[in-house]
C-alpha positions as a printed NumPy array, in Angstrom:
array([[ 10.58 ,  -9.037,   7.13 ],
       [ 12.954, -12.031,   7.241],
       [ 10.786, -13.942,   9.938],
       [  7.355, -13.746,   8.043],
       [  6.004, -16.53 ,   9.672],
       [  6.888, -15.803,  12.943],
       [  4.578, -12.48 ,  12.178],
       [  1.99 , -15.229,  11.157],
       [  2.48 , -16.777,  14.133],
       [  1.387, -13.874,  16.284],
       [ -1.658, -12.982,  14.021],
       [ -2.996, -16.563,  14.459],
       [ -6.108, -16.774,  17.145],
       [ -5.216, -18.279,  20.34 ],
       [ -8.19 , -20.948,  19.687],
       [ -6.621, -21.474,  16.145],
       [ -5.824, -25.171,  15.1  ],
       [ -3.598, -23.586,  12.432],
       [  0.135, -24.089,  12.1  ],
       [  2.725, -23.674,   9.358],
       [  4.354, -26.931,   8.786],
       [  8.615, -26.61 ,   8.29 ],
       [  8.756, -26.54 ,   4.454],
       [  5.755, -23.641,   4.735],
       [  8.4  , -21.731,   7.121],
       [ 10.251, -21.986,   5.098],
       [  9.467, -21.025,   1.759],
       [  7.542, -18.31 ,   3.223],
       [ 10.84 , -17.003,   4.461],
       [ 12.511, -17.639,   1.562],
       [  9.827, -15.923,  -0.526],
       [ 10.504, -12.326,   1.498],
       [ 13.941, -12.712,   1.552],
       [ 15.139, -13.548,  -1.907],
       [ 14.005, -12.134,  -5.773],
       [ 13.534, -15.261,  -7.104],
       [ 12.751, -18.649,  -5.922],
       [ 11.819, -21.94 ,  -7.335],
       [  9.936, -24.489,  -5.663],
       [  9.023, -28.369,  -6.639],
       [  6.999, -29.688,  -3.917],
       [  4.036, -32.689,  -3.587],
       [  0.788, -32.282,  -3.907],
       [ -0.799, -31.119,  -0.956],
       [  2.27 , -29.605,  -0.02 ],
       [  0.445, -25.937,   0.414],
       [  2.196, -23.912,  -2.509],
       [ -0.529, -22.302,  -3.73 ],
       [ -1.285, -21.462,  -0.053],
       [  2.293, -20.333,   0.831],
       [  2.257, -18.183,  -2.222],
       [ -0.644, -16.293,  -1.839],
       [  0.084, -15.391,   1.634],
       [  4.105, -15.071,   1.047],
       [  2.259, -11.948,  -1.503],
       [ -0.538, -10.451,   1.393],
       [  2.354,  -9.551,   3.428],
       [  4.533,  -8.048,   1.094],
       [  1.794,  -5.813,   0.352],
       [  1.615,  -5.531,   3.669],
       [  5.017,  -5.024,   4.395],
       [  6.198,  -3.22 ,   1.357],
       [  3.807,   0.077,   1.286],
       [  2.833,   0.608,  -2.257],
       [  4.104,  -3.031,  -3.891],
       [  1.732,  -4.345,  -6.608],
       [  1.652,  -8.35 ,  -6.794],
       [  0.897, -10.893,  -8.627],
       [ -0.235, -14.634,  -9.309],
       [ -0.088, -15.963, -12.209],
       [ -1.524, -19.537, -13.158],
       [ -2.148, -20.916, -17.143],
       [ -5.763, -20.193, -17.341],
       [ -7.122, -17.038, -16.192],
       [-10.493, -18.756, -14.56 ],
       [ -8.043, -21.221, -12.704],
       [ -6.095, -18.263, -11.44 ],
       [ -9.006, -16.334, -10.006],
       [-10.926, -19.711,  -9.097],
       [ -6.937, -20.677,  -6.712],
       [ -6.881, -17.428,  -5.575],
       [-10.006, -16.681,  -4.259],
       [-10.113, -19.933,  -2.77 ],
       [ -6.596, -19.637,  -0.841],
       [ -7.338, -16.006,   0.201],
       [-10.769, -17.238,   1.988],
       [ -8.501, -20.187,   3.396],
       [ -6.308, -17.232,   4.72 ],
       [ -9.098, -14.549,   5.55 ],
       [-10.182, -17.584,   7.399],
       [ -7.646, -18.944,   9.421],
       [ -6.042, -15.396,  10.178],
       [ -8.599, -12.383,   9.861],
       [ -6.367,  -9.736,  11.447],
       [ -4.856, -10.099,   7.031],
       [ -8.312,  -8.96 ,   6.405],
       [ -7.892,  -5.888,   8.811],
       [ -5.51 ,  -3.976,   5.939],
       [ -7.49 ,  -4.018,   3.363],
       [ -9.368,  -1.253,   1.903],
       [-10.526,  -2.802,  -0.982],
       [-11.72 ,  -5.925,  -2.556],
       [-12.629,  -6.951,  -6.234],
       [-13.562,  -9.962,  -7.226],
       [-14.942, -11.489, -10.376],
       [-15.368, -15.626, -12.377],
       [-11.912, -14.219, -13.706],
       [-10.128, -11.55 , -11.936],
       [ -8.923, -10.493,  -8.613],
       [ -7.976,  -6.986,  -7.597],
       [ -6.816,  -6.56 ,  -3.57 ],
       [ -6.111,  -2.902,  -2.568],
       [ -4.832,  -1.733,   0.847],
       [ -4.733,   0.633,   2.907],
       [ -1.167,   1.37 ,   2.307],
       [ -1.645,   1.289,  -1.329],
       [ -0.11 ,  -2.062,  -2.163],
       [ -2.207,  -4.032,  -4.66 ],
       [ -2.553,  -7.639,  -5.242],
       [ -4.107,  -9.013,  -8.655],
       [ -4.407, -11.889, -10.606],
       [ -3.069, -11.687, -14.467],
       [ -2.878, -14.654, -17.004],
       [ -0.291, -14.914, -19.647],
       [ -2.264, -12.785, -22.032],
       [ -2.245, -10.156, -24.544],
       [ -4.539,  -8.072, -22.387],
       [ -1.839,  -8.337, -19.934],
       [  0.821,  -6.651, -21.688],
       [  2.28 ,  -3.197, -20.503],
       [  1.156,  -3.277, -16.747],
       [  4.009,  -3.77 , -14.165],
       [  4.555,  -4.529, -10.946],
       [  6.923,  -5.173,  -8.139],
       [  6.529,  -8.837,  -7.271],
       [  5.273, -12.043,  -8.879],
       [  4.525, -15.147,  -8.756],
       [  4.363, -18.071, -11.48 ],
       [  1.656, -20.745,  -9.971],
       [  2.402, -23.888, -11.725],
       [  5.14 , -22.869, -14.261],
       [  5.306, -25.988, -15.951],
       [  1.653, -25.979, -17.5  ],
       [  2.751, -22.223, -19.065],
       [  3.669, -21.463, -22.583],
       [  7.37 , -20.543, -22.407],
       [  7.03 , -17.455, -24.85 ],
       [  3.93 , -16.015, -22.932],
       [  6.368, -16.444, -20.273],
       [  8.855, -14.564, -21.586],
       [  6.784, -11.767, -23.738],
       [  3.764, -11.415, -21.741],
       [  4.639, -12.251, -17.589],
       [  8.296, -11.55 , -16.924],
       [  8.349,  -7.918, -18.944],
       [  5.736,  -7.489, -15.361],
       [  8.498,  -6.889, -13.602],
       [ 10.836,  -4.735, -15.37 ],
       [ 10.083,  -2.344, -13.181],
       [ 12.661,  -0.311, -10.485],
       [ 11.379,  -1.429,  -6.997],
       [ 10.798,   2.325,  -4.475],
       [ 10.112,   2.141,  -1.392],
       [  8.299,   4.589,   0.547],
       [ 11.658,   6.579,   1.706],
       [ 12.579,   6.977,  -2.464],
       [ 15.245,   4.504,  -2.068],
       [ 15.583,   1.428,  -4.651],
       [ 15.013,  -2.16 ,  -3.042],
       [ 18.103,  -4.295,  -3.988]])
């Protein structure tokens, strides 16, 4: 879990031209090592790509994790996530073997892994209230309404992160 970029290197097919950039390696490590990570990067740095990859790896490494990604618009979130997931599964086909159920719609995505972890797309709408998650990424943070983040999205994370052995993950 401390070197997820090395795990990705192992999963990358031998004949692939895919290679993580230095920034992506460091950001991926930070996402899996620390509780809060903030990044500001230029366009085409692969932020959404790495964020979704980080969530997938968290789902694989931490059984029964509940992860989400949130963008300002519901359709925008699903569209970005679906595009990045297709890229990831094409570049790293072994990731697909960890997935038990995939459910895609025009404005939602839900993926369930064999180890009972899940990845969903949420939006800062009242319909998201009451859900719970162990890990979340807020994409395009600057475009969100601060009230929605404080009242709808952050409360999703108000849950202990139990590990499969019953201990709490600090």
